[in-house]
Coordinates of C-alpha atoms and ligand atoms in Angstrom, one line a residue:
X1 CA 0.0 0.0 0.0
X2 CA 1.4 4.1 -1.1
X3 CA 1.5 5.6 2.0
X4 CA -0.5 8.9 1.3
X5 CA -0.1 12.4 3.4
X6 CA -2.7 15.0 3.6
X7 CA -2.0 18.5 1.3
X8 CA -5.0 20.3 1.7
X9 CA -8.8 20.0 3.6
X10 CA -12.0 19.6 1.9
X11 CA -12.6 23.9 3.5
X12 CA -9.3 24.6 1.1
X13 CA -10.9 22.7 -1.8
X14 CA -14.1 24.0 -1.8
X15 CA -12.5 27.8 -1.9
X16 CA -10.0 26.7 -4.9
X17 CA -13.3 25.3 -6.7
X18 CA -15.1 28.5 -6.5
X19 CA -12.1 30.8 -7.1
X20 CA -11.2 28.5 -10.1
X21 CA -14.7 28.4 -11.7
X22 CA -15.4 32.5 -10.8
X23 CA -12.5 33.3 -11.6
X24 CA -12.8 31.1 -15.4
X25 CA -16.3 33.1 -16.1
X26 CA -14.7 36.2 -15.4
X27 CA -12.0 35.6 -17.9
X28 CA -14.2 34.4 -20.5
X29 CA -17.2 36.7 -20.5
X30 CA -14.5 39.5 -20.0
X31 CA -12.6 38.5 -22.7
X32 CA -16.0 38.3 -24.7
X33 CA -16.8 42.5 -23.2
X34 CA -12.9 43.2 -24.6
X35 CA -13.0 42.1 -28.2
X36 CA -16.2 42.3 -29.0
X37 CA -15.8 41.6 -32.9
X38 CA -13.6 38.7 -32.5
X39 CA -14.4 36.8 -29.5
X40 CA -18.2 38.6 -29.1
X41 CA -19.3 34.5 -29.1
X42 CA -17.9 33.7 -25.6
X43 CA -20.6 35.7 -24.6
X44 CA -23.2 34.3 -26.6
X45 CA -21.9 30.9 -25.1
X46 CA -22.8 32.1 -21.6
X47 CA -26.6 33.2 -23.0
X48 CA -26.0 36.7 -24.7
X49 CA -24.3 40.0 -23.6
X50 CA -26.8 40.6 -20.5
X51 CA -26.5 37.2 -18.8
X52 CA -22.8 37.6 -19.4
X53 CA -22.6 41.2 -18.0
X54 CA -24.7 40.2 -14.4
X55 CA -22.3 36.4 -14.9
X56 CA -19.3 38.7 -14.5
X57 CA -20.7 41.3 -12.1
X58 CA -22.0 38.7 -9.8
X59 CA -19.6 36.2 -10.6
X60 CA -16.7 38.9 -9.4
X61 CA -18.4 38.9 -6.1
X62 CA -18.0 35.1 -5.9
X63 CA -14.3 35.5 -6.4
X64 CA -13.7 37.9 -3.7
X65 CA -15.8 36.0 -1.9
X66 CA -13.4 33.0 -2.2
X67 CA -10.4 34.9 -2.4
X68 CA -10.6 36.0 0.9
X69 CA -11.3 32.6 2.0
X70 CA -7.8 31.4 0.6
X71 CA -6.0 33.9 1.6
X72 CA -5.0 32.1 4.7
X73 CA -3.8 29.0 3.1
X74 CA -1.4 29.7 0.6
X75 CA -0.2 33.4 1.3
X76 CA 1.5 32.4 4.5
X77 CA 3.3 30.2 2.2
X78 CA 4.0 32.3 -0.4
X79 CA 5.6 34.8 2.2
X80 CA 8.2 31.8 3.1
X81 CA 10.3 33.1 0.1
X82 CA 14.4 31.2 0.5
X83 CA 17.4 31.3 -1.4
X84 CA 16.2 28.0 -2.7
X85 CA 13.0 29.5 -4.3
X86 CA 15.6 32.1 -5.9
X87 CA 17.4 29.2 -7.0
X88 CA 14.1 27.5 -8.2
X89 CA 12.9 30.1 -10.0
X90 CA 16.2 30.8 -11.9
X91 CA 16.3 27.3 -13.7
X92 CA 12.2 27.4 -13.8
X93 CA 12.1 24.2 -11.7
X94 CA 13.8 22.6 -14.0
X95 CA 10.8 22.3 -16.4
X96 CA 12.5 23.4 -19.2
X97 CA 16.1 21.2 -18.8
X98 CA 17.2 18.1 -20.9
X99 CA 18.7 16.6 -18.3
X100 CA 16.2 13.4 -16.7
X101 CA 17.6 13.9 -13.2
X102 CA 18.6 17.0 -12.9
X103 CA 19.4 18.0 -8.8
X104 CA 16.4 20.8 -7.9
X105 CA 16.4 22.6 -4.9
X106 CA 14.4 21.9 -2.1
X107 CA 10.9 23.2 -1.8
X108 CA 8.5 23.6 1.1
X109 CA 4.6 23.0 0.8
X110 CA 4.3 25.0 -2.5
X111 CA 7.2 25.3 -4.8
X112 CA 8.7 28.8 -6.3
X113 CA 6.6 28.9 -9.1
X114 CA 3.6 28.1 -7.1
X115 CA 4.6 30.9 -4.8
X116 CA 4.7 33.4 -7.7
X117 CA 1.5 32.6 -8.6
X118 CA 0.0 32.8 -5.2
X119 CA 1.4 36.4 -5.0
X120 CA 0.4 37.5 -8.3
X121 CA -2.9 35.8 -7.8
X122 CA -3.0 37.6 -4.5
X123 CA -1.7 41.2 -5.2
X124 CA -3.6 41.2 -8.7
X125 CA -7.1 39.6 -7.0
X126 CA -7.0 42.9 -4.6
X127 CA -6.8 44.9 -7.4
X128 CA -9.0 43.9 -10.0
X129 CA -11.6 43.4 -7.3
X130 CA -11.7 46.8 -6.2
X131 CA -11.0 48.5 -9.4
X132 CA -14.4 45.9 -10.8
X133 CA -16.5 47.4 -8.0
X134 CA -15.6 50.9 -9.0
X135 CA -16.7 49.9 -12.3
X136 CA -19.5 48.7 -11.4
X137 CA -21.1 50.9 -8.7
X138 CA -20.0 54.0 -10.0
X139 CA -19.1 55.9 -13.2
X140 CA -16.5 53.7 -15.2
X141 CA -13.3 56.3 -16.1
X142 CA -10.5 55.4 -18.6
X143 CA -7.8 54.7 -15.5
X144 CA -9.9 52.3 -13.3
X145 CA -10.9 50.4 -16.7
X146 CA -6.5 50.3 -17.7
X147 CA -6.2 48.9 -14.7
X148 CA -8.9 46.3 -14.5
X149 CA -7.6 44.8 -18.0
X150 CA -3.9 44.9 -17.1
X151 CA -4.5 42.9 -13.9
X152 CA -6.9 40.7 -16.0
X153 CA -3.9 40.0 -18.5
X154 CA -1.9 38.9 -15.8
X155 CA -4.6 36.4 -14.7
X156 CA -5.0 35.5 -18.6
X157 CA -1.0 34.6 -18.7
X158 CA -0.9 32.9 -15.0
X159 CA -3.6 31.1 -15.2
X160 CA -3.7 28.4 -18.3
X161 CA 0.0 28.0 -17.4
X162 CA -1.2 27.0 -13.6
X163 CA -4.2 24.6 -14.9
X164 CA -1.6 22.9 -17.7
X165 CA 1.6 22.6 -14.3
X166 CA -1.2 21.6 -12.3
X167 CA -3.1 18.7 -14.7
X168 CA -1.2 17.3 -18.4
X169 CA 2.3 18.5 -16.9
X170 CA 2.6 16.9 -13.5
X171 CA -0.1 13.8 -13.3
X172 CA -1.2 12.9 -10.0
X173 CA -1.1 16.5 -9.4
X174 CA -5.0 17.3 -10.0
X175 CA -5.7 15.3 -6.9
X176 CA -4.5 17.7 -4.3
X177 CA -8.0 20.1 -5.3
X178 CA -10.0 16.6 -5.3
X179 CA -8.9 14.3 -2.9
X180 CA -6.4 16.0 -1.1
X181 CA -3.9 13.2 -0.8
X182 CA -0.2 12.5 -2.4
X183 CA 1.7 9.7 -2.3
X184 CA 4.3 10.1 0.7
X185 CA 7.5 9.0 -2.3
X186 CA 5.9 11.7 -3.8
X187 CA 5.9 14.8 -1.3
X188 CA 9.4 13.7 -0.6
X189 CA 10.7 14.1 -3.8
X190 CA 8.8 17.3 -4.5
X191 CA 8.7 19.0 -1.7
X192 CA 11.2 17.6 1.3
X193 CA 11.2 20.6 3.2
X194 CA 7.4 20.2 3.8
X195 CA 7.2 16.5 4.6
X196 CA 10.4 17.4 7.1
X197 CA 8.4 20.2 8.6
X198 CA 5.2 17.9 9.4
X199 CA 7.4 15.2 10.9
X200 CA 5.9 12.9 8.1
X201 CA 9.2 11.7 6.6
Ligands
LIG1 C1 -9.7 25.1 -13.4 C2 -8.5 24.5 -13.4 C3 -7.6 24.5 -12.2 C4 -6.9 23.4 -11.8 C5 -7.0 22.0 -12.4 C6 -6.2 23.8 -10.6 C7 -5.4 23.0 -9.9 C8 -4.7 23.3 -8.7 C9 -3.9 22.4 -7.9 C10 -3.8 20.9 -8.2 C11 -3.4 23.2 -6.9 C12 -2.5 22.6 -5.7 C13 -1.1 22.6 -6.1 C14 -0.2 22.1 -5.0 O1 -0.5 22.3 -3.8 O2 0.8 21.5 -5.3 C15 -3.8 24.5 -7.1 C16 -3.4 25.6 -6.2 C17 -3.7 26.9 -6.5 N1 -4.6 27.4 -7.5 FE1 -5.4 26.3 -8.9 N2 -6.3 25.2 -10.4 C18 -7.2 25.6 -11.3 C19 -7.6 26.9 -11.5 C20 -7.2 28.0 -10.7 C21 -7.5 29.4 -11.0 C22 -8.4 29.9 -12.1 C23 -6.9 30.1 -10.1 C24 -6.8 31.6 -10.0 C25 -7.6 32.4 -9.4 C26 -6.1 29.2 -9.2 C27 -5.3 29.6 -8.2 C28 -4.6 28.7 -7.4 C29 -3.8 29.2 -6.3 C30 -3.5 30.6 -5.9 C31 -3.2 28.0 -5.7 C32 -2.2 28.0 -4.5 C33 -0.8 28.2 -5.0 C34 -0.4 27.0 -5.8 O3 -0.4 25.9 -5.3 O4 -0.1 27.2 -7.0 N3 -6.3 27.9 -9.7 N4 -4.6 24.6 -8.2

């Protein structure tokens, strides 16, 4: 029997479901708003412009909603930055090397790249959260709509890279937003400070 050690409760799951799928509709119908000739149908997919608009509107609330909620699982983490997610983070986890076996340096619960995302996700969250209820409560102005779509790029680049590392680039990954559980060999291999930290090892 794979000895299995808990990454994350079913409260942490739940949150990373509902940020994931609020913050997917956001992108989409918002993409749909932006480029209205060429990707008007992403909106017509979600029922036509209206439904689309009160999707987003409402749909932002969701995401704050749940973006407070995470906040206190992986932003402590992402605060724990070493000279070993420096190191990380200059050879890109070693994604991109030939080598098979390549030595990379030793992560904690989330790795460097992880940790970028959770501050970007964080820092860029705040932002387009308050700069969308601006937009929507008051009267929209050029600035607070720049800065809406510049944080909304940033979620467009980070996030498809996040749901490819997290699914077709690291099987057996997926599981830690639906079961919860990794194989022991596993967390050792990929994230030793973590399993040393919990006593698990
Ligand atoms: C819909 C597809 C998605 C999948 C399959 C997915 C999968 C995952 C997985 C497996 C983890 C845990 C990684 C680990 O602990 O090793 C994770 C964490 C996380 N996800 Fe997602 N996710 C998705 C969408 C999103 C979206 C849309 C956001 C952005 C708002 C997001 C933000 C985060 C954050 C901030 C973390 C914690 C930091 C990290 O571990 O990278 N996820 N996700």
């Amino acid at each position: 029997m794979v000895k299995m050690i808990q990454k994350t409760t079913a409260f942490e799951r739940i949150v990373h479901l509902l940020l994931a799928l609020s913050c997917l509709a956001l992108l989409l119908t918002g993409l749909g708003f932006l480029y209205q000739q060429e990707l008007g149908w992403l909106n017509t997919i979600f029922g036509g412009v209206h439904i689309a608009r009160g999707i987003h509107n409402w749909g932002g609330i969701v995401f704050i909603v749940s973006l407070i909620f995470s906040l206190g699982t992986w932003v402590p983490e992402c605060l724990k930055w070493t000279s070993d997610d420096s190191k990380w983070l200059g050879m890109l986890g070693g994604y991109l090397s030939r080598e098979k076996d390549k030595e990379i340096p030793p992560q904690g619960k989330i790795n460097a790249g992880q940790k970028l995302l959770g501050i970007v996700v964080f820092i860029s969250g705040v932002i387009i959260s308050i700069s969308g209820l601006i937009l929507w409560l008051s009267v929209p102005s050029a600035l607070w709509v720049l800065i809406h779509n510049v944080c909304a790029l940033l979620f467009a680049v980070f996030v498809p890279v996040h749901i490819y590392l997290a699914t077709a680039a690291n099987p057996g990954t997926f599981r830690i937003m639906t079961r919860g559980d990794v194989p022991l060999y596993w967390a050792k291999k990929k994230h030793p400070k973590w399993v040393k930290e919990i006593g698990a090892g």
